[in-house]
GROMACS .gro file of C-alpha atoms in nm:
model
  424
    1MET     CA    1   0.205   2.135   3.729
    2LYS     CA    2   0.243   2.327   3.405
    3ILE     CA    3   0.107   2.160   3.095
    4ASP     CA    4   0.447   2.181   2.922
    5ASN     CA    5   0.641   2.065   3.228
    6LYS     CA    6   0.896   1.790   3.163
    7PRO     CA    7   0.824   1.724   2.792
    8TRP     CA    8   1.121   1.484   2.794
    9PHE     CA    9   0.901   1.246   2.992
   10TRP     CA   10   0.623   1.221   2.733
   11ILE     CA   11   0.744   1.328   2.388
   12PRO     CA   12   0.982   1.031   2.328
   13LEU     CA   13   0.737   0.747   2.394
   14LEU     CA   14   0.442   0.930   2.241
   15ASN     CA   15   0.630   0.936   1.909
   16PHE     CA   16   0.767   0.586   1.960
   17ALA     CA   17   0.401   0.479   1.974
   18SER     CA   18   0.349   0.631   1.627
   19GLY     CA   19   0.643   0.470   1.452
   20LEU     CA   20   0.636   0.117   1.597
   21PRO     CA   21   0.286   0.020   1.472
   22TYR     CA   22   0.366   0.160   1.127
   23ALA     CA   23   0.686  -0.047   1.111
   24ILE     CA   24   0.508  -0.364   1.220
   25ILE     CA   25   0.207  -0.321   0.991
   26ILE     CA   26   0.387  -0.203   0.676
   27SER     CA   27   0.736  -0.360   0.694
   28VAL     CA   28   0.758  -0.642   0.949
   29SER     CA   29   0.435  -0.799   0.822
   30VAL     CA   30   0.610  -0.855   0.487
   31ILE     CA   31   0.885  -1.062   0.652
   32MET     CA   32   0.635  -1.245   0.874
   33TYR     CA   33   0.413  -1.349   0.583
   34LYS     CA   34   0.715  -1.447   0.373
   35ASN     CA   35   0.837  -1.680   0.648
   36LEU     CA   36   0.486  -1.821   0.694
   37GLY     CA   37   0.474  -1.931   0.330
   38ILE     CA   38   0.272  -1.653   0.164
   39SER     CA   39   0.361  -1.580  -0.201
   40ASN     CA   40   0.530  -1.260  -0.315
   41GLU     CA   41   0.223  -1.172  -0.524
   42ASP     CA   42  -0.011  -1.190  -0.224
   43ILE     CA   43   0.236  -1.011   0.000
   44GLY     CA   44   0.267  -0.725  -0.249
   45VAL     CA   45  -0.108  -0.680  -0.294
   46TYR     CA   46  -0.241  -0.726   0.056
   47THR     CA   47   0.028  -0.559   0.263
   48SER     CA   48   0.019  -0.261   0.025
   49LEU     CA   49  -0.354  -0.227   0.092
   50LEU     CA   50  -0.262  -0.165   0.454
   51TYR     CA   51  -0.136   0.178   0.340
   52LEU     CA   52  -0.496   0.283   0.272
   53PRO     CA   53  -0.574   0.425   0.619
   54TRP     CA   54  -0.279   0.663   0.586
   55VAL     CA   55  -0.402   0.757   0.236
   56ILE     CA   56  -0.751   0.855   0.350
   57LYS     CA   57  -0.679   0.979   0.702
   58PRO     CA   58  -0.753   1.344   0.604
   59LEU     CA   59  -1.117   1.237   0.552
   60TRP     CA   60  -1.179   1.168   0.920
   61SER     CA   61  -0.922   1.402   1.077
   62PRO     CA   62  -1.194   1.668   1.141
   63LEU     CA   63  -1.369   1.419   1.376
   64ILE     CA   64  -1.057   1.401   1.591
   65GLU     CA   65  -1.051   1.780   1.593
   66LEU     CA   66  -1.415   1.817   1.694
   67ILE     CA   67  -1.491   1.521   1.923
   68GLY     CA   68  -1.317   1.477   2.259
   69THR     CA   69  -0.955   1.563   2.326
   70LYS     CA   70  -0.643   1.458   2.137
   71ARG     CA   71  -0.518   1.278   2.448
   72LYS     CA   72  -0.830   1.061   2.474
   73TRP     CA   73  -0.802   0.980   2.104
   74PHE     CA   74  -0.440   0.867   2.102
   75LEU     CA   75  -0.477   0.666   2.424
   76LEU     CA   76  -0.781   0.485   2.283
   77MET     CA   77  -0.607   0.423   1.950
   78GLN     CA   78  -0.293   0.290   2.120
   79LEU     CA   79  -0.506   0.055   2.327
   80ILE     CA   80  -0.675  -0.075   2.011
   81ILE     CA   81  -0.335  -0.126   1.847
   82SER     CA   82  -0.211  -0.319   2.151
   83ILE     CA   83  -0.513  -0.550   2.146
   84ALA     CA   84  -0.482  -0.594   1.769
   85PHE     CA   85  -0.120  -0.711   1.788
   86LEU     CA   86  -0.208  -0.954   2.067
   87LEU     CA   87  -0.491  -1.092   1.853
   88VAL     CA   88  -0.256  -1.132   1.555
   89GLY     CA   89  -0.025  -1.336   1.777
   90PHE     CA   90  -0.306  -1.565   1.892
   91THR     CA   91  -0.448  -1.595   1.538
   92ILE     CA   92  -0.128  -1.696   1.352
   93PRO     CA   93  -0.148  -2.067   1.454
   94LEU     CA   94  -0.508  -2.100   1.326
   95ASN     CA   95  -0.627  -2.221   0.987
   96GLY     CA   96  -0.702  -1.929   0.758
   97PHE     CA   97  -0.459  -1.710   0.955
   98PHE     CA   98  -0.370  -1.499   0.650
   99ILE     CA   99  -0.714  -1.343   0.603
  100MET     CA  100  -0.774  -1.315   0.977
  101THR     CA  101  -0.441  -1.146   1.054
  102LEU     CA  102  -0.480  -0.911   0.758
  103SER     CA  103  -0.821  -0.808   0.889
  104ILE     CA  104  -0.675  -0.738   1.232
  105PHE     CA  105  -0.381  -0.547   1.082
  106TRP     CA  106  -0.640  -0.345   0.886
  107VAL     CA  107  -0.805  -0.237   1.213
  108ALA     CA  108  -0.463  -0.162   1.363
  109ALA     CA  109  -0.372   0.045   1.057
  110PHE     CA  110  -0.680   0.268   1.096
  111ALA     CA  111  -0.605   0.304   1.466
  112SER     CA  112  -0.240   0.386   1.392
  113ALA     CA  113  -0.329   0.652   1.132
  114SER     CA  114  -0.574   0.806   1.381
  115ASN     CA  115  -0.310   0.790   1.653
  116ASP     CA  116  -0.074   0.986   1.426
  117ILE     CA  117  -0.333   1.261   1.372
  118ALA     CA  118  -0.410   1.290   1.744
  119SER     CA  119  -0.045   1.277   1.853
  120ASP     CA  120   0.059   1.546   1.604
  121GLY     CA  121  -0.228   1.770   1.715
  122PHE     CA  122  -0.156   1.708   2.083
  123TYR     CA  123   0.210   1.805   2.037
  124LEU     CA  124   0.117   2.133   1.866
  125LEU     CA  125  -0.149   2.204   2.124
  126VAL     CA  126   0.027   2.149   2.455
  127LEU     CA  127   0.385   2.255   2.380
  128PRO     CA  128   0.469   2.628   2.355
  129GLU     CA  129   0.587   2.742   2.012
  130ASP     CA  130   0.928   2.841   2.146
  131LYS     CA  131   0.991   2.476   2.241
  132GLN     CA  132   0.839   2.312   1.935
  133SER     CA  133   1.136   2.379   1.707
  134PHE     CA  134   1.373   2.205   1.950
  135PHE     CA  135   1.156   1.904   2.025
  136ILE     CA  136   1.064   1.844   1.660
  137GLY     CA  137   1.411   1.688   1.628
  138ILE     CA  138   1.349   1.473   1.935
  139ARG     CA  139   1.018   1.360   1.786
  140SER     CA  140   1.188   1.261   1.462
  141THR     CA  141   1.469   1.078   1.645
  142PHE     CA  142   1.234   0.864   1.852
  143TYR     CA  143   1.015   0.793   1.552
  144ARG     CA  144   1.321   0.660   1.373
  145LEU     CA  145   1.424   0.463   1.683
  146SER     CA  146   1.082   0.299   1.682
  147MET     CA  147   1.141   0.198   1.318
  148LEU     CA  148   1.476   0.053   1.428
  149ALA     CA  149   1.301  -0.143   1.704
  150GLY     CA  150   1.041  -0.277   1.461
  151ASN     CA  151   1.254  -0.355   1.155
  152GLY     CA  152   1.559  -0.456   1.359
  153LEU     CA  153   1.495  -0.585   1.711
  154VAL     CA  154   1.152  -0.739   1.647
  155VAL     CA  155   1.278  -0.919   1.335
  156LEU     CA  156   1.591  -1.032   1.522
  157PHE     CA  157   1.375  -1.166   1.803
  158ALA     CA  158   1.153  -1.353   1.557
  159GLY     CA  159   1.461  -1.501   1.389
  160TYR     CA  160   1.597  -1.615   1.726
  161LEU     CA  161   1.267  -1.786   1.806
  162GLU     CA  162   1.260  -1.949   1.461
  163HIS     CA  163   1.593  -2.114   1.539
  164LYS     CA  164   1.496  -2.195   1.898
  165PHE     CA  165   1.164  -2.366   1.815
  166GLY     CA  166   1.228  -2.476   1.457
  167ASP     CA  167   0.873  -2.360   1.393
  168ASN     CA  168   0.808  -2.030   1.215
  169THR     CA  169   0.441  -2.026   1.314
  170LYS     CA  170   0.515  -2.052   1.685
  171ALA     CA  171   0.803  -1.803   1.655
  172TRP     CA  172   0.592  -1.531   1.489
  173SER     CA  173   0.296  -1.599   1.717
  174TYR     CA  174   0.511  -1.535   2.025
  175THR     CA  175   0.676  -1.238   1.857
  176MET     CA  176   0.347  -1.061   1.785
  177ILE     CA  177   0.220  -1.132   2.137
  178CYS     CA  178   0.536  -0.968   2.274
  179VAL     CA  179   0.485  -0.669   2.042
  180GLY     CA  180   0.129  -0.638   2.173
  181LEU     CA  181   0.253  -0.644   2.532
  182LEU     CA  182   0.514  -0.379   2.447
  183MET     CA  183   0.246  -0.153   2.298
  184THR     CA  184   0.034  -0.211   2.608
  185PHE     CA  185   0.320  -0.092   2.828
  186ILE     CA  186   0.371   0.216   2.609
  187THR     CA  187  -0.002   0.295   2.624
  188VAL     CA  188  -0.005   0.271   3.005
  189TYR     CA  189   0.308   0.488   3.021
  190ASN     CA  190   0.149   0.754   2.801
  191PHE     CA  191  -0.164   0.746   3.016
  192PHE     CA  192   0.037   0.842   3.324
  193PHE     CA  193   0.296   1.077   3.176
  194THR     CA  194   0.125   1.279   2.900
  195PRO     CA  195  -0.020   1.615   3.016
  196LYS     CA  196  -0.380   1.579   3.129
  197ASN     CA  197  -0.521   1.935   3.114
  198GLU     CA  198  -0.524   1.973   2.737
  199ILE     CA  199  -0.886   2.092   2.750
  200ASN     CA  200  -0.783   2.399   2.950
  201ILE     CA  201  -0.558   2.506   2.667
  202VAL     CA  202  -0.836   2.452   2.416
  203GLU     CA  203  -1.061   2.681   2.621
  204ASN     CA  204  -0.793   2.950   2.643
  205LYS     CA  205  -0.717   2.954   2.271
  206LYS     CA  206  -0.851   3.245   2.071
  207GLU     CA  207  -1.117   3.142   1.828
  208THR     CA  208  -1.006   3.131   1.469
  209PRO     CA  209  -1.228   3.215   1.174
  210HIS     CA  210  -1.462   2.929   1.095
  211GLN     CA  211  -1.346   2.695   0.822
  212ASN     CA  212  -1.515   2.370   0.735
  213PHE     CA  213  -1.344   2.075   0.577
  214GLY     CA  214  -1.497   2.155   0.239
  215THR     CA  215  -1.332   2.496   0.211
  216ILE     CA  216  -1.000   2.358   0.336
  217PHE     CA  217  -1.017   2.074   0.084
  218VAL     CA  218  -1.103   2.305  -0.206
  219SER     CA  219  -0.828   2.554  -0.117
  220PHE     CA  220  -0.569   2.275  -0.141
  221PHE     CA  221  -0.666   2.209  -0.504
  222GLN     CA  222  -0.646   2.581  -0.585
  223LYS     CA  223  -0.272   2.596  -0.520
  224LYS     CA  224  -0.042   2.705  -0.799
  225GLN     CA  225   0.093   2.411  -1.007
  226ILE     CA  226  -0.141   2.173  -0.823
  227GLY     CA  227  -0.173   1.937  -1.121
  228LEU     CA  228   0.204   1.906  -1.153
  229ILE     CA  229   0.245   1.884  -0.776
  230LEU     CA  230   0.001   1.595  -0.737
  231THR     CA  231   0.146   1.409  -1.036
  232PHE     CA  232   0.495   1.449  -0.888
  233ILE     CA  233   0.385   1.331  -0.542
  234LEU     CA  234   0.213   1.026  -0.690
  235VAL     CA  235   0.499   0.912  -0.916
  236PHE     CA  236   0.806   1.018  -0.717
  237ARG     CA  237   0.800   0.701  -0.504
  238LEU     CA  238   0.700   0.471  -0.793
  239GLY     CA  239   1.027   0.280  -0.777
  240GLU     CA  240   1.072   0.293  -0.402
  241SER     CA  241   0.722   0.160  -0.332
  242GLN     CA  242   0.801  -0.159  -0.524
  243LEU     CA  243   1.152  -0.191  -0.385
  244LEU     CA  244   1.032  -0.175  -0.024
  245LYS     CA  245   0.782  -0.457  -0.076
  246MET     CA  246   1.017  -0.696  -0.255
  247LEU     CA  247   1.349  -0.622  -0.083
  248SER     CA  248   1.290  -0.848   0.218
  249PRO     CA  249   1.160  -1.136   0.000
  250PHE     CA  250   1.472  -1.093  -0.219
  251LEU     CA  251   1.700  -1.121   0.083
  252LEU     CA  252   1.507  -1.421   0.222
  253ASP     CA  253   1.446  -1.621  -0.098
  254SER     CA  254   1.693  -1.898  -0.182
  255LYS     CA  255   1.955  -1.843  -0.451
  256GLU     CA  256   1.775  -2.098  -0.665
  257LEU     CA  257   1.481  -1.855  -0.671
  258GLY     CA  258   1.708  -1.559  -0.745
  259GLY     CA  259   1.729  -1.434  -0.386
  260MET     CA  260   2.018  -1.403  -0.142
  261GLY     CA  261   1.926  -1.694   0.083
  262LEU     CA  262   1.953  -1.514   0.417
  263ASP     CA  263   1.772  -1.612   0.736
  264THR     CA  264   1.542  -1.387   0.934
  265GLU     CA  265   1.804  -1.288   1.194
  266ALA     CA  266   2.045  -1.175   0.922
  267VAL     CA  267   1.775  -0.961   0.762
  268GLY     CA  268   1.698  -0.810   1.102
  269ILE     CA  269   2.060  -0.711   1.152
  270ILE     CA  270   2.133  -0.592   0.797
  271TYR     CA  271   1.814  -0.421   0.692
  272GLY     CA  272   1.663  -0.337   1.026
  273THR     CA  273   1.955  -0.234   1.242
  274CYS     CA  274   2.243  -0.118   1.023
  275GLY     CA  275   2.005   0.000   0.754
  276VAL     CA  276   1.793   0.216   0.984
  277ALA     CA  277   2.107   0.357   1.149
  278ALA     CA  278   2.229   0.463   0.803
  279LEU     CA  279   1.882   0.601   0.730
  280THR     CA  280   1.893   0.814   1.043
  281ILE     CA  281   2.240   0.954   0.970
  282GLY     CA  282   2.140   1.030   0.612
  283GLY     CA  283   1.828   1.210   0.730
  284ILE     CA  284   2.022   1.423   0.977
  285LEU     CA  285   2.282   1.521   0.717
  286GLY     CA  286   2.007   1.595   0.464
  287GLY     CA  287   1.840   1.833   0.708
  288ILE     CA  288   2.171   2.008   0.779
  289ALA     CA  289   2.245   2.049   0.407
  290ILE     CA  290   1.906   2.205   0.330
  291SER     CA  291   1.919   2.433   0.635
  292LYS     CA  292   2.256   2.569   0.522
  293GLN     CA  293   2.198   2.616   0.149
  294GLY     CA  294   1.825   2.573   0.084
  295LEU     CA  295   1.612   2.320  -0.104
  296THR     CA  296   1.680   2.462  -0.453
  297LYS     CA  297   2.048   2.368  -0.441
  298TRP     CA  298   1.998   2.023  -0.289
  299MET     CA  299   1.671   1.884  -0.428
  300PHE     CA  300   1.801   1.713  -0.743
  301PRO     CA  301   2.131   1.586  -0.593
  302MET     CA  302   1.937   1.445  -0.300
  303PHE     CA  303   1.689   1.272  -0.528
  304LEU     CA  304   1.980   1.114  -0.718
  305ALA     CA  305   2.135   1.002  -0.388
  306MET     CA  306   1.804   0.839  -0.302
  307HIS     CA  307   1.761   0.648  -0.630
  308LEU     CA  308   2.106   0.559  -0.765
  309PRO     CA  309   2.190   0.305  -0.488
  310ILE     CA  310   1.929   0.076  -0.647
  311LEU     CA  311   2.220  -0.016  -0.875
  312GLY     CA  312   2.362  -0.208  -0.580
  313PHE     CA  313   2.062  -0.443  -0.571
  314ILE     CA  314   2.092  -0.497  -0.947
  315LEU     CA  315   2.451  -0.610  -0.890
  316LEU     CA  316   2.351  -0.837  -0.601
  317ALA     CA  317   2.077  -0.998  -0.812
  318PHE     CA  318   2.316  -1.064  -1.101
  319PHE     CA  319   2.630  -1.176  -0.915
  320HIS     CA  320   2.506  -1.316  -0.580
  321PRO     CA  321   2.833  -1.255  -0.392
  322SER     CA  322   2.910  -1.515  -0.126
  323SER     CA  323   3.028  -1.264   0.132
  324ILE     CA  324   2.751  -1.114   0.343
  325TYR     CA  325   2.950  -0.792   0.373
  326TYR     CA  326   2.857  -0.699   0.015
  327ILE     CA  327   2.492  -0.713   0.121
  328TYR     CA  328   2.571  -0.503   0.427
  329ALA     CA  329   2.739  -0.244   0.206
  330VAL     CA  330   2.455  -0.224  -0.049
  331VAL     CA  331   2.179  -0.193   0.212
  332ILE     CA  332   2.370   0.064   0.418
  333VAL     CA  333   2.445   0.279   0.112
  334GLU     CA  334   2.085   0.249  -0.010
  335GLN     CA  335   1.938   0.341   0.329
  336PHE     CA  336   2.180   0.630   0.378
  337GLY     CA  337   2.090   0.765   0.033
  338TYR     CA  338   1.721   0.717   0.109
  339GLY     CA  339   1.745   0.908   0.438
  340PHE     CA  340   1.949   1.183   0.275
  341GLY     CA  341   1.724   1.218  -0.031
  342PHE     CA  342   1.386   1.172   0.133
  343THR     CA  343   1.456   1.480   0.346
  344ALA     CA  344   1.426   1.692   0.031
  345PHE     CA  345   1.094   1.529  -0.061
  346MET     CA  346   0.945   1.590   0.284
  347MET     CA  347   1.072   1.949   0.281
  348TYR     CA  348   0.895   2.001  -0.050
  349LEU     CA  349   0.571   1.866   0.100
  350ILE     CA  350   0.606   2.125   0.377
  351HIS     CA  351   0.625   2.391   0.104
  352VAL     CA  352   0.313   2.246  -0.060
  353ALA     CA  353   0.129   2.273   0.273
  354GLU     CA  354   0.228   2.638   0.333
  355GLY     CA  355  -0.069   2.866   0.393
  356GLU     CA  356  -0.365   2.922   0.619
  357SER     CA  357  -0.460   2.554   0.660
  358LYS     CA  358  -0.110   2.413   0.691
  359THR     CA  359  -0.194   2.110   0.907
  360ALA     CA  360  -0.485   1.992   0.693
  361HIS     CA  361  -0.300   2.054   0.367
  362TYR     CA  362   0.003   1.862   0.493
  363ALA     CA  363  -0.228   1.571   0.579
  364LEU     CA  364  -0.371   1.584   0.227
  365ALA     CA  365  -0.024   1.593   0.070
  366THR     CA  366   0.095   1.296   0.275
  367GLY     CA  367  -0.229   1.116   0.188
  368PHE     CA  368  -0.146   1.145  -0.183
  369MET     CA  369   0.208   1.031  -0.099
  370ALA     CA  370   0.071   0.718   0.070
  371LEU     CA  371  -0.152   0.654  -0.233
  372GLY     CA  372   0.159   0.669  -0.452
  373MET     CA  373   0.312   0.401  -0.230
  374MET     CA  374   0.005   0.176  -0.209
  375LEU     CA  375  -0.091   0.129  -0.574
  376PRO     CA  376   0.251   0.033  -0.719
  377GLY     CA  377   0.326  -0.178  -0.412
  378MET     CA  378   0.013  -0.384  -0.480
  379LEU     CA  379   0.152  -0.482  -0.822
  380SER     CA  380   0.513  -0.533  -0.711
  381GLY     CA  381   0.482  -0.906  -0.638
  382TYR     CA  382   0.333  -0.978  -0.980
  383ILE     CA  383   0.594  -0.765  -1.156
  384GLN     CA  384   0.876  -0.938  -0.967
  385LYS     CA  385   0.731  -1.280  -1.048
  386PHE     CA  386   0.706  -1.194  -1.417
  387LEU     CA  387   1.048  -1.027  -1.450
  388GLY     CA  388   1.257  -1.216  -1.196
  389TYR     CA  389   1.467  -1.034  -0.938
  390GLN     CA  390   1.737  -0.921  -1.183
  391ASN     CA  391   1.507  -0.745  -1.428
  392PHE     CA  392   1.277  -0.635  -1.145
  393PHE     CA  393   1.549  -0.419  -0.990
  394ILE     CA  394   1.632  -0.274  -1.333
  395TRP     CA  395   1.262  -0.185  -1.369
  396VAL     CA  396   1.259  -0.026  -1.023
  397LEU     CA  397   1.551   0.198  -1.124
  398ILE     CA  398   1.374   0.297  -1.447
  399ALA     CA  399   1.057   0.374  -1.249
  400THR     CA  400   1.240   0.651  -1.061
  401ILE     CA  401   1.298   0.853  -1.380
  402PRO     CA  402   0.951   1.018  -1.415
  403GLY     CA  403   0.976   1.169  -1.066
  404LEU     CA  404   1.325   1.301  -1.137
  405ILE     CA  405   1.208   1.465  -1.460
  406LEU     CA  406   0.900   1.626  -1.300
  407SER     CA  407   1.108   1.762  -1.011
  408ARG     CA  408   1.290   1.990  -1.255
  409PHE     CA  409   0.965   2.178  -1.328
  410LEU     CA  410   0.858   2.243  -0.968
  411THR     CA  411   0.875   2.602  -0.846
  412PHE     CA  412   0.930   2.722  -0.488
  413PRO     CA  413   1.125   3.003  -0.318
  414LYS     CA  414   1.495   2.984  -0.398
  415ASP     CA  415   1.606   2.973  -0.034
  416PHE     CA  416   1.317   2.763   0.096
  417GLY     CA  417   1.433   2.559   0.394
  418LYS     CA  418   1.745   2.768   0.448
  419LYS     CA  419   1.796   2.911   0.794
  420SER     CA  420   1.778   3.288   0.815
  421GLU     CA  421   2.077   3.482   0.939
  422GLU     CA  422   1.899   3.532   1.273
  423GLU     CA  423   1.860   3.156   1.318
  424VAL     CA  424   2.218   3.065   1.231
   0.00000   0.00000   0.00000
């Protein structure tokens, strides 16, 4: 059987296995801890620290390149993730569950970041270049579907169990055990359906000039405008990083505390299902827009589309409308704008990574991006507590301004991202 035979059988679930752990560790954990009585301050600090493995993953990516095969790496990492989620489920009912579950999530986060490195490398290694451009869209779609499953279906399931048992601890314990079993199934599936003769391709590849990690690392910091680029990457998501951490607590907190007073199931439907659907549509349309007219024309409008919907949360915090449909509308518009605008940011990171060491430089760029998410997110709970939800959302909107200003000074080819006439 050819190594690239039937990629439809392995590409979807391989990428689903990348997105689901990220959604559980970074997003769903926020809702879980909120419903288990953890404060916004602690949620902001400790769940933001879970970003760290994605920040520093470029530091150990050479090990995955040099030791074993990509397939062995991602199967091992997925197995570790599966066991970790099962352990979280069994640990939730215990005293001191917060520290114990965070420690387990920490292990799962390192495994998930390593799984991402191995899965990306495996995809580039085993699939012919003429098929990569087509299946990159399939990869993105199933990654987004995994986010939908995590932020939507898993949260809905937890909300259903909360109502069924009347016990949040039992509900989230069972939920995490089920997530662990789901990851176990995905791992077993990937064991049987991913191509197994990756090593043959490695042996047949022409040797490339030797480069060690030191030279690759140094060459990244020799890029033109690198100071401006890194400052932009670090501050662009300053507002978003805080919004993402405090949005679910805002929706779940009672109106007496300034929140919207929703239950877990409602958050699962609104933010997880409808929101991620809007995110997906926005991302697709953003990609189409850039491919037709290039990044230069669309970067600033897309960034505005990403940030201006924060106004909707300011209005919700001030007026607390009784109809849930206002909340639906705000979240859908915000997620659509985020999907539409974030496409421009990711396209710019691709430009930053252009050159001889594209894969490593892209990992470095996304590492700085994750750092820009982690540090502000750690402070978000304290800022929200000090300002209250109303002023917090105003602050989040203000925090988007530095990134918008810096984006006006970035330079890149005028038609970068635009399809050539031959591709149209």
